[in-house]
JSON list of C-alpha atoms in Angstrom, two decimals:
[
{"chain": "A", "resi": 87, "resn": "UNK", "atom": "CA", "xyz": [-0.62, 162.02, 213.84]},
{"chain": "A", "resi": 88, "resn": "UNK", "atom": "CA", "xyz": [-4.27, 161.83, 214.53]},
{"chain": "A", "resi": 89, "resn": "UNK", "atom": "CA", "xyz": [-3.49, 164.25, 217.38]},
{"chain": "A", "resi": 90, "resn": "UNK", "atom": "CA", "xyz": [-3.18, 167.09, 215.05]},
{"chain": "A", "resi": 91, "resn": "UNK", "atom": "CA", "xyz": [-6.34, 166.33, 213.18]},
{"chain": "A", "resi": 92, "resn": "UNK", "atom": "CA", "xyz": [-8.10, 168.01, 216.15]},
{"chain": "A", "resi": 93, "resn": "UNK", "atom": "CA", "xyz": [-8.41, 171.81, 215.36]},
{"chain": "A", "resi": 94, "resn": "UNK", "atom": "CA", "xyz": [-8.02, 172.51, 219.18]},
{"chain": "A", "resi": 95, "resn": "UNK", "atom": "CA", "xyz": [-4.70, 170.64, 219.27]},
{"chain": "A", "resi": 96, "resn": "UNK", "atom": "CA", "xyz": [-3.54, 172.23, 215.99]},
{"chain": "A", "resi": 97, "resn": "UNK", "atom": "CA", "xyz": [-4.27, 175.80, 217.54]},
{"chain": "A", "resi": 98, "resn": "UNK", "atom": "CA", "xyz": [-2.26, 174.78, 220.60]},
{"chain": "A", "resi": 99, "resn": "UNK", "atom": "CA", "xyz": [0.70, 173.67, 218.55]},
{"chain": "A", "resi": 100, "resn": "UNK", "atom": "CA", "xyz": [0.67, 176.90, 216.26]},
{"chain": "A", "resi": 101, "resn": "UNK", "atom": "CA", "xyz": [0.09, 179.18, 219.11]},
{"chain": "A", "resi": 102, "resn": "UNK", "atom": "CA", "xyz": [2.99, 177.81, 221.03]},
{"chain": "A", "resi": 103, "resn": "UNK", "atom": "CA", "xyz": [5.45, 178.28, 218.13]},
{"chain": "A", "resi": 104, "resn": "UNK", "atom": "CA", "xyz": [4.14, 181.75, 217.44]},
{"chain": "A", "resi": 105, "resn": "UNK", "atom": "CA", "xyz": [5.18, 182.79, 220.96]},
{"chain": "A", "resi": 106, "resn": "UNK", "atom": "CA", "xyz": [8.62, 181.17, 220.33]},
{"chain": "A", "resi": 107, "resn": "UNK", "atom": "CA", "xyz": [9.02, 183.07, 217.09]},
{"chain": "A", "resi": 108, "resn": "UNK", "atom": "CA", "xyz": [7.89, 186.40, 218.99]},
{"chain": "A", "resi": 109, "resn": "UNK", "atom": "CA", "xyz": [10.18, 185.74, 221.77]},
{"chain": "A", "resi": 110, "resn": "UNK", "atom": "CA", "xyz": [13.30, 184.92, 219.41]},
{"chain": "A", "resi": 111, "resn": "UNK", "atom": "CA", "xyz": [12.70, 188.19, 217.39]},
{"chain": "A", "resi": 112, "resn": "UNK", "atom": "CA", "xyz": [12.18, 190.51, 220.31]},
{"chain": "A", "resi": 113, "resn": "UNK", "atom": "CA", "xyz": [14.77, 188.93, 222.57]},
{"chain": "A", "resi": 114, "resn": "UNK", "atom": "CA", "xyz": [17.29, 188.78, 219.60]},
{"chain": "A", "resi": 115, "resn": "UNK", "atom": "CA", "xyz": [16.75, 192.47, 218.92]},
{"chain": "A", "resi": 116, "resn": "UNK", "atom": "CA", "xyz": [17.10, 193.59, 222.32]},
{"chain": "A", "resi": 117, "resn": "UNK", "atom": "CA", "xyz": [20.27, 191.28, 223.01]},
{"chain": "A", "resi": 118, "resn": "UNK", "atom": "CA", "xyz": [21.95, 192.67, 219.82]},
{"chain": "A", "resi": 119, "resn": "UNK", "atom": "CA", "xyz": [21.24, 196.29, 220.82]},
{"chain": "A", "resi": 120, "resn": "UNK", "atom": "CA", "xyz": [22.37, 195.65, 224.47]},
{"chain": "A", "resi": 121, "resn": "UNK", "atom": "CA", "xyz": [25.24, 193.45, 223.30]},
{"chain": "A", "resi": 122, "resn": "UNK", "atom": "CA", "xyz": [26.77, 196.14, 220.91]},
{"chain": "A", "resi": 123, "resn": "UNK", "atom": "CA", "xyz": [26.60, 198.62, 223.75]},
{"chain": "A", "resi": 124, "resn": "UNK", "atom": "CA", "xyz": [28.34, 196.28, 226.17]},
{"chain": "A", "resi": 125, "resn": "UNK", "atom": "CA", "xyz": [31.03, 195.73, 223.54]},
{"chain": "A", "resi": 126, "resn": "UNK", "atom": "CA", "xyz": [31.50, 199.31, 223.20]},
{"chain": "A", "resi": 127, "resn": "UNK", "atom": "CA", "xyz": [31.99, 199.52, 227.09]},
{"chain": "A", "resi": 128, "resn": "UNK", "atom": "CA", "xyz": [34.40, 196.72, 227.01]},
{"chain": "A", "resi": 129, "resn": "UNK", "atom": "CA", "xyz": [36.74, 198.32, 224.70]},
{"chain": "A", "resi": 130, "resn": "UNK", "atom": "CA", "xyz": [36.04, 201.83, 226.10]},
{"chain": "A", "resi": 131, "resn": "UNK", "atom": "CA", "xyz": [39.09, 203.97, 227.33]},
{"chain": "A", "resi": 132, "resn": "UNK", "atom": "CA", "xyz": [36.83, 204.81, 230.39]},
{"chain": "A", "resi": 133, "resn": "UNK", "atom": "CA", "xyz": [37.71, 202.36, 233.24]},
{"chain": "A", "resi": 134, "resn": "UNK", "atom": "CA", "xyz": [34.24, 202.47, 234.76]},
{"chain": "A", "resi": 135, "resn": "UNK", "atom": "CA", "xyz": [32.59, 201.56, 231.56]},
{"chain": "A", "resi": 136, "resn": "UNK", "atom": "CA", "xyz": [34.98, 198.69, 230.93]},
{"chain": "A", "resi": 137, "resn": "UNK", "atom": "CA", "xyz": [34.43, 197.56, 234.55]},
{"chain": "A", "resi": 138, "resn": "UNK", "atom": "CA", "xyz": [30.70, 197.61, 234.08]},
{"chain": "A", "resi": 139, "resn": "UNK", "atom": "CA", "xyz": [30.80, 195.73, 230.89]},
{"chain": "A", "resi": 140, "resn": "UNK", "atom": "CA", "xyz": [33.13, 192.97, 232.21]},
{"chain": "A", "resi": 141, "resn": "UNK", "atom": "CA", "xyz": [30.88, 192.64, 235.34]},
{"chain": "A", "resi": 142, "resn": "UNK", "atom": "CA", "xyz": [27.76, 192.24, 233.14]},
{"chain": "A", "resi": 143, "resn": "UNK", "atom": "CA", "xyz": [29.33, 189.68, 230.94]},
{"chain": "A", "resi": 144, "resn": "UNK", "atom": "CA", "xyz": [30.63, 187.64, 233.73]},
{"chain": "A", "resi": 145, "resn": "UNK", "atom": "CA", "xyz": [27.54, 187.82, 235.93]},
{"chain": "A", "resi": 146, "resn": "UNK", "atom": "CA", "xyz": [24.90, 186.99, 233.39]},
{"chain": "A", "resi": 147, "resn": "UNK", "atom": "CA", "xyz": [27.18, 184.61, 231.34]},
{"chain": "A", "resi": 148, "resn": "UNK", "atom": "CA", "xyz": [27.64, 182.48, 234.37]},
{"chain": "A", "resi": 149, "resn": "UNK", "atom": "CA", "xyz": [24.00, 182.69, 235.86]},
{"chain": "A", "resi": 150, "resn": "UNK", "atom": "CA", "xyz": [21.66, 180.00, 234.52]},
{"chain": "A", "resi": 151, "resn": "UNK", "atom": "CA", "xyz": [18.91, 181.43, 232.33]},
{"chain": "A", "resi": 152, "resn": "UNK", "atom": "CA", "xyz": [16.26, 179.93, 234.45]},
{"chain": "A", "resi": 153, "resn": "UNK", "atom": "CA", "xyz": [17.25, 181.90, 237.44]},
{"chain": "A", "resi": 154, "resn": "UNK", "atom": "CA", "xyz": [17.17, 185.00, 235.52]},
{"chain": "A", "resi": 155, "resn": "UNK", "atom": "CA", "xyz": [13.64, 184.23, 234.16]},
{"chain": "A", "resi": 156, "resn": "UNK", "atom": "CA", "xyz": [12.40, 183.47, 237.57]},
{"chain": "A", "resi": 157, "resn": "UNK", "atom": "CA", "xyz": [13.86, 186.91, 238.80]},
{"chain": "A", "resi": 158, "resn": "UNK", "atom": "CA", "xyz": [12.14, 188.65, 236.11]},
{"chain": "A", "resi": 159, "resn": "UNK", "atom": "CA", "xyz": [8.83, 187.16, 237.16]},
{"chain": "A", "resi": 160, "resn": "UNK", "atom": "CA", "xyz": [9.17, 186.69, 240.84]},
{"chain": "A", "resi": 161, "resn": "UNK", "atom": "CA", "xyz": [11.39, 189.76, 241.48]},
{"chain": "A", "resi": 162, "resn": "UNK", "atom": "CA", "xyz": [10.22, 192.28, 238.90]},
{"chain": "A", "resi": 163, "resn": "UNK", "atom": "CA", "xyz": [6.66, 191.33, 238.47]},
{"chain": "A", "resi": 164, "resn": "UNK", "atom": "CA", "xyz": [5.42, 189.63, 241.83]},
{"chain": "A", "resi": 165, "resn": "UNK", "atom": "CA", "xyz": [7.72, 191.50, 244.40]},
{"chain": "A", "resi": 166, "resn": "UNK", "atom": "CA", "xyz": [8.26, 194.85, 242.76]},
{"chain": "A", "resi": 167, "resn": "UNK", "atom": "CA", "xyz": [4.90, 195.09, 240.87]},
{"chain": "A", "resi": 168, "resn": "UNK", "atom": "CA", "xyz": [6.37, 195.79, 237.37]},
{"chain": "A", "resi": 169, "resn": "UNK", "atom": "CA", "xyz": [3.59, 195.09, 235.06]},
{"chain": "A", "resi": 170, "resn": "UNK", "atom": "CA", "xyz": [4.35, 195.43, 231.31]},
{"chain": "A", "resi": 171, "resn": "UNK", "atom": "CA", "xyz": [0.82, 194.78, 230.14]},
{"chain": "A", "resi": 172, "resn": "UNK", "atom": "CA", "xyz": [-2.58, 194.16, 231.24]},
{"chain": "A", "resi": 173, "resn": "UNK", "atom": "CA", "xyz": [-2.94, 190.76, 229.61]},
{"chain": "A", "resi": 174, "resn": "UNK", "atom": "CA", "xyz": [-1.15, 188.12, 231.59]},
{"chain": "A", "resi": 175, "resn": "UNK", "atom": "CA", "xyz": [0.22, 186.24, 228.65]},
{"chain": "A", "resi": 176, "resn": "UNK", "atom": "CA", "xyz": [1.66, 189.37, 227.15]},
{"chain": "A", "resi": 177, "resn": "UNK", "atom": "CA", "xyz": [3.00, 190.46, 230.44]},
{"chain": "A", "resi": 178, "resn": "UNK", "atom": "CA", "xyz": [4.84, 187.06, 230.90]},
{"chain": "A", "resi": 179, "resn": "UNK", "atom": "CA", "xyz": [5.98, 187.58, 227.32]},
{"chain": "A", "resi": 180, "resn": "UNK", "atom": "CA", "xyz": [7.64, 190.69, 227.86]},
{"chain": "A", "resi": 181, "resn": "UNK", "atom": "CA", "xyz": [9.18, 189.54, 231.06]},
{"chain": "A", "resi": 182, "resn": "UNK", "atom": "CA", "xyz": [10.54, 186.62, 229.07]},
{"chain": "A", "resi": 183, "resn": "UNK", "atom": "CA", "xyz": [11.90, 189.01, 226.40]},
{"chain": "A", "resi": 184, "resn": "UNK", "atom": "CA", "xyz": [13.88, 190.90, 229.16]},
{"chain": "A", "resi": 185, "resn": "UNK", "atom": "CA", "xyz": [15.22, 187.76, 230.74]},
{"chain": "A", "resi": 186, "resn": "UNK", "atom": "CA", "xyz": [16.31, 186.41, 227.33]},
{"chain": "A", "resi": 187, "resn": "UNK", "atom": "CA", "xyz": [17.76, 189.66, 226.22]},
{"chain": "A", "resi": 188, "resn": "UNK", "atom": "CA", "xyz": [19.93, 190.33, 229.20]},
{"chain": "A", "resi": 189, "resn": "UNK", "atom": "CA", "xyz": [21.29, 186.98, 229.35]},
{"chain": "A", "resi": 190, "resn": "UNK", "atom": "CA", "xyz": [22.03, 186.57, 225.46]},
{"chain": "A", "resi": 191, "resn": "UNK", "atom": "CA", "xyz": [23.44, 190.08, 225.42]},
{"chain": "A", "resi": 192, "resn": "UNK", "atom": "CA", "xyz": [26.61, 188.79, 227.33]},
{"chain": "A", "resi": 193, "resn": "UNK", "atom": "CA", "xyz": [27.18, 186.36, 224.64]},
{"chain": "A", "resi": 194, "resn": "UNK", "atom": "CA", "xyz": [26.60, 188.87, 221.89]},
{"chain": "A", "resi": 195, "resn": "UNK", "atom": "CA", "xyz": [28.95, 191.26, 223.51]},
{"chain": "A", "resi": 196, "resn": "UNK", "atom": "CA", "xyz": [31.74, 188.76, 223.58]},
{"chain": "A", "resi": 197, "resn": "UNK", "atom": "CA", "xyz": [31.22, 187.80, 219.96]},
{"chain": "A", "resi": 198, "resn": "UNK", "atom": "CA", "xyz": [31.32, 191.51, 218.83]},
{"chain": "A", "resi": 199, "resn": "UNK", "atom": "CA", "xyz": [34.46, 192.02, 220.99]},
{"chain": "A", "resi": 200, "resn": "UNK", "atom": "CA", "xyz": [36.09, 189.22, 219.19]},
{"chain": "A", "resi": 201, "resn": "UNK", "atom": "CA", "xyz": [35.21, 190.80, 215.91]},
{"chain": "A", "resi": 202, "resn": "UNK", "atom": "CA", "xyz": [36.70, 194.20, 217.07]},
{"chain": "A", "resi": 203, "resn": "UNK", "atom": "CA", "xyz": [40.01, 192.36, 217.89]},
{"chain": "A", "resi": 204, "resn": "UNK", "atom": "CA", "xyz": [40.01, 191.18, 214.31]},
{"chain": "A", "resi": 205, "resn": "UNK", "atom": "CA", "xyz": [40.33, 194.81, 213.01]},
{"chain": "A", "resi": 206, "resn": "UNK", "atom": "CA", "xyz": [43.79, 195.91, 212.48]},
{"chain": "A", "resi": 207, "resn": "UNK", "atom": "CA", "xyz": [44.92, 198.44, 215.26]},
{"chain": "A", "resi": 208, "resn": "UNK", "atom": "CA", "xyz": [46.45, 200.65, 212.65]},
{"chain": "A", "resi": 209, "resn": "UNK", "atom": "CA", "xyz": [42.93, 201.57, 211.40]},
{"chain": "A", "resi": 210, "resn": "UNK", "atom": "CA", "xyz": [41.96, 203.00, 214.78]},
{"chain": "A", "resi": 211, "resn": "UNK", "atom": "CA", "xyz": [45.18, 204.86, 215.03]},
{"chain": "A", "resi": 212, "resn": "UNK", "atom": "CA", "xyz": [44.69, 206.40, 211.51]},
{"chain": "A", "resi": 213, "resn": "UNK", "atom": "CA", "xyz": [41.16, 207.36, 212.61]},
{"chain": "A", "resi": 214, "resn": "UNK", "atom": "CA", "xyz": [42.48, 209.22, 215.84]},
{"chain": "A", "resi": 215, "resn": "UNK", "atom": "CA", "xyz": [45.36, 210.77, 213.88]},
{"chain": "A", "resi": 216, "resn": "UNK", "atom": "CA", "xyz": [42.71, 212.58, 211.57]},
{"chain": "A", "resi": 217, "resn": "UNK", "atom": "CA", "xyz": [40.85, 213.79, 214.70]},
{"chain": "A", "resi": 218, "resn": "UNK", "atom": "CA", "xyz": [37.98, 211.25, 214.98]},
{"chain": "A", "resi": 219, "resn": "UNK", "atom": "CA", "xyz": [36.74, 210.57, 218.43]},
{"chain": "A", "resi": 220, "resn": "UNK", "atom": "CA", "xyz": [36.52, 207.29, 220.11]},
{"chain": "A", "resi": 221, "resn": "UNK", "atom": "CA", "xyz": [32.77, 207.06, 219.38]},
{"chain": "A", "resi": 222, "resn": "UNK", "atom": "CA", "xyz": [33.21, 207.96, 215.59]},
{"chain": "A", "resi": 223, "resn": "UNK", "atom": "CA", "xyz": [36.18, 205.48, 215.29]},
{"chain": "A", "resi": 224, "resn": "UNK", "atom": "CA", "xyz": [34.10, 202.92, 216.73]},
{"chain": "A", "resi": 225, "resn": "UNK", "atom": "CA", "xyz": [30.89, 203.47, 214.90]},
{"chain": "A", "resi": 226, "resn": "UNK", "atom": "CA", "xyz": [32.21, 204.40, 211.49]},
{"chain": "A", "resi": 227, "resn": "UNK", "atom": "CA", "xyz": [35.60, 202.42, 211.32]},
{"chain": "A", "resi": 228, "resn": "UNK", "atom": "CA", "xyz": [35.47, 199.35, 213.64]},
{"chain": "A", "resi": 229, "resn": "UNK", "atom": "CA", "xyz": [32.00, 198.18, 214.14]},
{"chain": "A", "resi": 230, "resn": "UNK", "atom": "CA", "xyz": [31.09, 197.70, 210.48]},
{"chain": "A", "resi": 231, "resn": "UNK", "atom": "CA", "xyz": [34.18, 195.63, 209.87]},
{"chain": "A", "resi": 232, "resn": "UNK", "atom": "CA", "xyz": [33.72, 193.69, 213.21]},
{"chain": "A", "resi": 233, "resn": "UNK", "atom": "CA", "xyz": [30.12, 193.00, 212.41]},
{"chain": "A", "resi": 234, "resn": "UNK", "atom": "CA", "xyz": [30.81, 191.41, 209.16]},
{"chain": "A", "resi": 235, "resn": "UNK", "atom": "CA", "xyz": [33.41, 189.12, 210.91]},
{"chain": "A", "resi": 236, "resn": "UNK", "atom": "CA", "xyz": [31.04, 187.85, 213.33]},
{"chain": "A", "resi": 237, "resn": "UNK", "atom": "CA", "xyz": [28.07, 186.92, 211.37]},
{"chain": "A", "resi": 238, "resn": "UNK", "atom": "CA", "xyz": [28.43, 183.08, 211.75]},
{"chain": "A", "resi": 239, "resn": "UNK", "atom": "CA", "xyz": [28.91, 183.22, 215.63]},
{"chain": "A", "resi": 240, "resn": "UNK", "atom": "CA", "xyz": [25.88, 185.72, 215.94]},
{"chain": "A", "resi": 241, "resn": "UNK", "atom": "CA", "xyz": [23.83, 183.06, 213.87]},
{"chain": "A", "resi": 242, "resn": "UNK", "atom": "CA", "xyz": [24.86, 180.31, 216.46]},
{"chain": "A", "resi": 243, "resn": "UNK", "atom": "CA", "xyz": [23.81, 182.72, 219.28]},
{"chain": "A", "resi": 244, "resn": "UNK", "atom": "CA", "xyz": [20.48, 183.40, 217.60]},
{"chain": "A", "resi": 245, "resn": "UNK", "atom": "CA", "xyz": [19.82, 179.76, 217.19]},
{"chain": "A", "resi": 246, "resn": "UNK", "atom": "CA", "xyz": [20.83, 179.09, 220.85]},
{"chain": "A", "resi": 247, "resn": "UNK", "atom": "CA", "xyz": [18.54, 181.98, 221.86]},
{"chain": "A", "resi": 248, "resn": "UNK", "atom": "CA", "xyz": [15.62, 180.44, 220.04]},
{"chain": "A", "resi": 249, "resn": "UNK", "atom": "CA", "xyz": [15.99, 177.15, 221.94]},
{"chain": "A", "resi": 250, "resn": "UNK", "atom": "CA", "xyz": [16.41, 178.96, 225.05]},
{"chain": "A", "resi": 251, "resn": "UNK", "atom": "CA", "xyz": [13.09, 180.75, 224.62]},
{"chain": "A", "resi": 252, "resn": "UNK", "atom": "CA", "xyz": [11.45, 177.67, 225.79]},
{"chain": "A", "resi": 253, "resn": "UNK", "atom": "CA", "xyz": [12.42, 178.24, 229.37]},
{"chain": "A", "resi": 254, "resn": "UNK", "atom": "CA", "xyz": [9.88, 181.28, 229.41]},
{"chain": "A", "resi": 255, "resn": "UNK", "atom": "CA", "xyz": [7.18, 178.42, 229.76]},
{"chain": "A", "resi": 256, "resn": "UNK", "atom": "CA", "xyz": [8.22, 178.16, 233.25]},
{"chain": "A", "resi": 257, "resn": "UNK", "atom": "CA", "xyz": [6.54, 181.38, 234.22]},
{"chain": "A", "resi": 258, "resn": "UNK", "atom": "CA", "xyz": [3.19, 180.61, 232.54]},
{"chain": "A", "resi": 259, "resn": "UNK", "atom": "CA", "xyz": [3.60, 181.44, 228.89]},
{"chain": "A", "resi": 260, "resn": "UNK", "atom": "CA", "xyz": [2.16, 178.80, 226.61]},
{"chain": "A", "resi": 261, "resn": "UNK", "atom": "CA", "xyz": [5.15, 178.48, 224.23]},
{"chain": "A", "resi": 262, "resn": "UNK", "atom": "CA", "xyz": [6.07, 175.26, 222.41]},
{"chain": "A", "resi": 263, "resn": "UNK", "atom": "CA", "xyz": [7.48, 173.18, 225.19]},
{"chain": "A", "resi": 264, "resn": "UNK", "atom": "CA", "xyz": [4.38, 173.93, 227.33]},
{"chain": "A", "resi": 265, "resn": "UNK", "atom": "CA", "xyz": [2.05, 173.27, 224.43]},
{"chain": "A", "resi": 266, "resn": "UNK", "atom": "CA", "xyz": [3.87, 169.93, 223.88]},
{"chain": "A", "resi": 267, "resn": "UNK", "atom": "CA", "xyz": [3.48, 168.94, 227.53]},
{"chain": "A", "resi": 268, "resn": "UNK", "atom": "CA", "xyz": [-0.27, 169.81, 227.52]},
{"chain": "A", "resi": 269, "resn": "UNK", "atom": "CA", "xyz": [-0.63, 167.84, 224.27]},
{"chain": "A", "resi": 270, "resn": "UNK", "atom": "CA", "xyz": [1.14, 164.79, 225.77]},
{"chain": "A", "resi": 271, "resn": "UNK", "atom": "CA", "xyz": [-0.93, 165.01, 229.05]},
{"chain": "A", "resi": 272, "resn": "UNK", "atom": "CA", "xyz": [-4.08, 164.91, 227.00]},
{"chain": "A", "resi": 273, "resn": "UNK", "atom": "CA", "xyz": [-2.97, 162.27, 224.52]},
{"chain": "A", "resi": 274, "resn": "UNK", "atom": "CA", "xyz": [-0.72, 160.04, 226.44]},
{"chain": "A", "resi": 275, "resn": "UNK", "atom": "CA", "xyz": [-0.85, 157.31, 223.72]},
{"chain": "A", "resi": 276, "resn": "UNK", "atom": "CA", "xyz": [0.71, 159.57, 220.95]},
{"chain": "A", "resi": 277, "resn": "UNK", "atom": "CA", "xyz": [3.89, 160.71, 223.10]},
{"chain": "A", "resi": 278, "resn": "UNK", "atom": "CA", "xyz": [6.29, 160.00, 220.15]},
{"chain": "A", "resi": 279, "resn": "UNK", "atom": "CA", "xyz": [4.30, 161.57, 217.22]},
{"chain": "A", "resi": 280, "resn": "UNK", "atom": "CA", "xyz": [3.90, 164.60, 219.45]},
{"chain": "A", "resi": 281, "resn": "UNK", "atom": "CA", "xyz": [7.50, 164.94, 220.31]},
{"chain": "A", "resi": 282, "resn": "UNK", "atom": "CA", "xyz": [8.76, 164.45, 216.61]},
{"chain": "A", "resi": 283, "resn": "UNK", "atom": "CA", "xyz": [6.40, 166.97, 215.41]},
{"chain": "A", "resi": 284, "resn": "UNK", "atom": "CA", "xyz": [7.59, 169.65, 217.93]},
{"chain": "A", "resi": 285, "resn": "UNK", "atom": "CA", "xyz": [11.27, 168.68, 217.38]},
{"chain": "A", "resi": 286, "resn": "UNK", "atom": "CA", "xyz": [11.07, 168.51, 213.59]},
{"chain": "A", "resi": 287, "resn": "UNK", "atom": "CA", "xyz": [9.51, 172.01, 213.56]},
{"chain": "A", "resi": 288, "resn": "UNK", "atom": "CA", "xyz": [12.38, 173.36, 215.63]},
{"chain": "A", "resi": 289, "resn": "UNK", "atom": "CA", "xyz": [14.68, 171.55, 213.04]},
{"chain": "A", "resi": 290, "resn": "UNK", "atom": "CA", "xyz": [12.87, 172.89, 209.95]},
{"chain": "A", "resi": 291, "resn": "UNK", "atom": "CA", "xyz": [13.35, 176.43, 211.20]},
{"chain": "A", "resi": 292, "resn": "UNK", "atom": "CA", "xyz": [16.74, 176.30, 212.67]},
{"chain": "A", "resi": 293, "resn": "UNK", "atom": "CA", "xyz": [18.81, 174.17, 210.31]},
{"chain": "A", "resi": 294, "resn": "UNK", "atom": "CA", "xyz": [18.12, 176.50, 207.22]},
{"chain": "A", "resi": 295, "resn": "UNK", "atom": "CA", "xyz": [18.81, 179.52, 209.62]},
{"chain": "A", "resi": 296, "resn": "UNK", "atom": "CA", "xyz": [22.23, 178.04, 210.32]},
{"chain": "A", "resi": 297, "resn": "UNK", "atom": "CA", "xyz": [23.05, 177.53, 206.65]},
{"chain": "A", "resi": 298, "resn": "UNK", "atom": "CA", "xyz": [21.61, 181.18, 205.78]},
{"chain": "A", "resi": 299, "resn": "UNK", "atom": "CA", "xyz": [24.00, 182.58, 208.48]},
{"chain": "A", "resi": 300, "resn": "UNK", "atom": "CA", "xyz": [26.91, 180.56, 207.16]},
{"chain": "A", "resi": 301, "resn": "UNK", "atom": "CA", "xyz": [26.30, 181.71, 203.60]},
{"chain": "A", "resi": 302, "resn": "UNK", "atom": "CA", "xyz": [25.88, 185.35, 204.58]},
{"chain": "A", "resi": 303, "resn": "UNK", "atom": "CA", "xyz": [29.20, 185.24, 206.56]},
{"chain": "A", "resi": 304, "resn": "UNK", "atom": "CA", "xyz": [30.90, 183.92, 203.48]},
{"chain": "A", "resi": 305, "resn": "UNK", "atom": "CA", "xyz": [29.31, 186.40, 201.39]},
{"chain": "A", "resi": 306, "resn": "UNK", "atom": "CA", "xyz": [30.09, 189.43, 203.46]},
{"chain": "A", "resi": 307, "resn": "UNK", "atom": "CA", "xyz": [33.55, 188.28, 204.81]},
{"chain": "A", "resi": 308, "resn": "UNK", "atom": "CA", "xyz": [36.04, 191.18, 205.09]},
{"chain": "A", "resi": 309, "resn": "UNK", "atom": "CA", "xyz": [39.02, 190.32, 202.64]},
{"chain": "A", "resi": 310, "resn": "UNK", "atom": "CA", "xyz": [42.20, 191.21, 204.00]}
]
């Protein structure tokens, strides 16, 4: 533990996890918005939208996240010149957010769609019978109930997203896995303590998160 008595090492450790938290929040928000839109497309009466939603889910759910992150950096940034910030770390951060969000949105979409399937069909039929449009039925009647039914699965997806954000280190962002690698390289005799501190920090954050989502799922469960 002498490693973390050095202020410079502590700064590396703290900065790495701050990037992880920022990636989790931004990527999770983007994935949730995009995932809900994709789920709406998947149940849409318009064939083109259903086809687009299905294609998105099948492509991104079966593509390794590492390849998507690499495409964001080498394809969007290096080849196409898409720059999202002047600062290189901030630019890599937003590229990572895009990659994580589009990948995770596929899983969010399927979770939301499974929640939609739990809503009795009669409710949608009743909504249409009183003149509500598809969009009104979806946003007012279906999605509020579907969302309450999939809180626990969305919590699991968020936890997986948080762990997946460590992959963003492959494009140069000094997040926690890159910070751990740097500290191990500089303090080779303290590999196990360094690993335990980083692994323990993830556990301290994610285990209560899992319990919180489980409690919330039970608290807001739809009683049928």
